[in-house]
Coordinates of C-alpha atoms in Angstrom, one line a residue:
X1 CA 119.0 123.1 113.4
X2 CA 118.4 121.8 109.8
X3 CA 119.7 118.8 108.1
X4 CA 118.8 116.1 105.8
X5 CA 118.8 113.5 108.5
X6 CA 116.4 115.4 110.7
X7 CA 113.0 113.8 111.2
X8 CA 110.1 114.6 113.3
X9 CA 109.8 112.8 116.7
X10 CA 107.5 109.8 116.8
X11 CA 106.2 108.1 119.8
X12 CA 107.8 104.7 119.7
X13 CA 104.7 103.0 121.1
X14 CA 102.6 104.3 118.2
X15 CA 105.1 104.2 115.4
X16 CA 104.1 101.5 112.8
X17 CA 107.7 101.3 111.8
X18 CA 108.6 99.9 115.2
X19 CA 106.2 96.9 115.0
X20 CA 107.9 93.6 114.6
X21 CA 107.9 92.3 111.1
X22 CA 107.1 88.6 110.4
X23 CA 109.9 86.4 109.3
X24 CA 107.8 84.4 106.9
X25 CA 108.8 83.9 103.2
X26 CA 107.6 81.8 100.4
X27 CA 109.9 79.1 98.9
X28 CA 110.3 81.1 95.7
X29 CA 111.0 84.2 97.6
X30 CA 113.7 82.6 99.6
X31 CA 115.2 81.1 96.3
X32 CA 115.2 84.6 94.8
X33 CA 117.0 86.1 97.8
X34 CA 119.6 83.3 97.7
X35 CA 120.1 84.0 94.0
X36 CA 120.7 87.7 94.7
X37 CA 123.2 86.8 97.5
X38 CA 124.9 84.3 95.3
X39 CA 125.2 86.9 92.4
X40 CA 126.6 89.6 94.8
X41 CA 129.1 87.3 96.4
X42 CA 130.4 85.4 93.5
X43 CA 130.2 88.0 90.7
X44 CA 129.6 91.6 91.8
X45 CA 131.9 91.7 94.8
X46 CA 135.0 90.3 93.0
X47 CA 134.3 92.5 90.0
X48 CA 134.2 95.6 92.1
X49 CA 137.3 94.6 94.2
X50 CA 139.3 94.3 90.9
X51 CA 138.1 97.8 89.8
X52 CA 139.0 99.3 93.2
X53 CA 142.5 97.7 93.0
X54 CA 143.1 98.9 89.5
X55 CA 142.0 102.5 90.5
X56 CA 144.2 102.4 93.6
X57 CA 147.2 101.4 91.5
X58 CA 146.9 104.6 89.5
X59 CA 148.2 106.7 92.4
X60 CA 146.5 109.6 94.3
X61 CA 143.3 108.2 95.7
X62 CA 142.1 111.6 97.0
X63 CA 141.3 112.9 93.5
X64 CA 140.5 109.6 91.8
X65 CA 136.8 109.6 91.1
X66 CA 136.9 106.0 89.7
X67 CA 138.4 104.7 93.0
X68 CA 136.0 106.7 95.2
X69 CA 132.9 105.6 93.3
X70 CA 133.9 101.9 93.1
X71 CA 134.9 101.9 96.7
X72 CA 131.5 103.2 97.8
X73 CA 129.8 100.7 95.5
X74 CA 131.9 97.9 97.0
X75 CA 130.9 99.0 100.5
X76 CA 127.3 99.0 99.5
X77 CA 127.6 95.5 98.1
X78 CA 129.3 94.2 101.1
X79 CA 126.6 95.7 103.4
X80 CA 123.9 94.1 101.2
X81 CA 125.6 90.7 101.4
X82 CA 125.8 91.1 105.1
X83 CA 122.1 92.0 105.4
X84 CA 121.0 89.2 103.1
X85 CA 123.1 86.6 105.0
X86 CA 121.6 87.7 108.3
X87 CA 118.1 88.0 106.9
X88 CA 118.1 84.5 105.3
X89 CA 119.2 83.0 108.7
X90 CA 116.2 84.7 110.3
X91 CA 113.5 83.8 107.8
X92 CA 111.1 80.9 108.1
X93 CA 110.3 79.4 104.7
X94 CA 106.6 78.4 104.2
X95 CA 107.0 75.5 101.7
X96 CA 103.7 73.8 102.0
X97 CA 100.0 74.6 101.6
X98 CA 97.8 75.3 104.6
X99 CA 95.6 72.5 106.0
X100 CA 92.5 74.5 105.1
X101 CA 92.8 76.0 101.6
X102 CA 89.3 77.4 101.8
X103 CA 90.5 80.1 104.0
X104 CA 93.0 83.0 103.5
X105 CA 96.5 82.2 104.9
X106 CA 100.1 83.1 104.0
X107 CA 100.8 82.7 100.3
X108 CA 97.2 83.0 99.2
X109 CA 96.1 84.6 95.9
X110 CA 92.9 86.5 96.9
X111 CA 90.5 88.2 94.6
X112 CA 88.6 91.0 96.2
X113 CA 85.6 93.0 95.0
X114 CA 85.0 96.5 96.4
X115 CA 81.8 98.5 96.7
X116 CA 81.9 99.7 93.0
X117 CA 82.2 96.1 91.7
X118 CA 85.9 96.5 90.8
X119 CA 88.0 93.4 91.3
X120 CA 91.6 93.2 92.3
X121 CA 93.7 90.1 93.0
X122 CA 96.4 90.3 95.6
X123 CA 98.8 87.8 97.1
X124 CA 99.9 87.6 100.7
X125 CA 103.7 87.2 101.0
X126 CA 106.6 88.0 103.3
X127 CA 107.9 91.5 104.0
X128 CA 111.0 90.8 101.8
X129 CA 109.0 89.9 98.7
X130 CA 106.4 92.6 98.5
X131 CA 105.9 93.9 95.0
X132 CA 103.3 96.7 94.3
X133 CA 103.4 96.1 90.5
X134 CA 102.3 92.5 90.9
X135 CA 100.0 93.4 93.9
X136 CA 102.0 91.2 96.3
X137 CA 101.4 92.7 99.8
X138 CA 103.2 92.0 103.0
X139 CA 101.5 89.7 105.6
X140 CA 102.0 92.6 108.0
X141 CA 100.0 95.0 105.9
X142 CA 96.6 96.1 107.3
X143 CA 94.7 94.5 104.3
X144 CA 96.5 91.3 104.8
X145 CA 95.9 91.2 108.5
X146 CA 92.2 91.8 107.9
X147 CA 92.1 89.0 105.3
X148 CA 93.9 86.3 107.4
X149 CA 91.6 83.4 108.4
X150 CA 88.6 84.7 106.3
X151 CA 86.7 82.5 103.9
X152 CA 85.1 82.9 100.5
X153 CA 82.2 85.5 100.4
X154 CA 83.4 87.1 103.7
X155 CA 83.2 90.9 103.9
X156 CA 86.1 92.8 105.4
X157 CA 86.6 96.4 106.4
X158 CA 90.0 98.0 106.2
X159 CA 90.8 101.3 107.8
X160 CA 92.6 103.6 105.3
X161 CA 93.6 107.3 105.5
X162 CA 90.9 108.2 102.9
X163 CA 88.3 106.3 105.0
X164 CA 87.1 102.7 105.5
X165 CA 87.2 100.3 102.5
X166 CA 84.9 97.4 102.4
X167 CA 85.8 94.3 100.3
X168 CA 84.2 90.9 99.6
X169 CA 86.4 87.9 99.0
X170 CA 85.4 86.4 95.7
X171 CA 88.2 83.8 95.2
X172 CA 91.0 82.1 97.1
X173 CA 93.7 80.2 95.4
X174 CA 97.0 78.8 96.3
X175 CA 100.1 77.9 94.2
X176 CA 101.6 74.6 95.0
X177 CA 105.2 75.3 96.3
X178 CA 107.8 74.6 93.7
X179 CA 105.5 75.0 90.7

């Protein structure tokens, strides 16, 4: 039996997708999500509702591509609004610096150096605000888990598919919430 929704079976006890995700988010991440929710609720949804209404008034909906497309888009926006509303209620906003800023905790900007001397800076953020282009990684990621609680000049080893990676923490910085 073939189909696009068929996937291979995974043992739920070992499936990393089944691990509970943390509900932490930075203050700026929460503000961004609230902005998206506001835009979808106040601007996008009414705009699409009007388009669906106009397309429905034209008559036969079964052959009306404009109606079909806008209806699907409206349903997608409504689902996203529902998800964001629920998710924002679940999230715990971290809006203060940790007591010990000499160690790596949630919201930290961490500069790492690998075996070849290459440096990279990452930021540990919530699951909802990860951004690979900015090197913002989830607090649930293996690298972030290995970094949490570590101090300057600590060496960490991260298991990766290509083999173990070893890093040294060369800098830890925090941004004051709201700045």
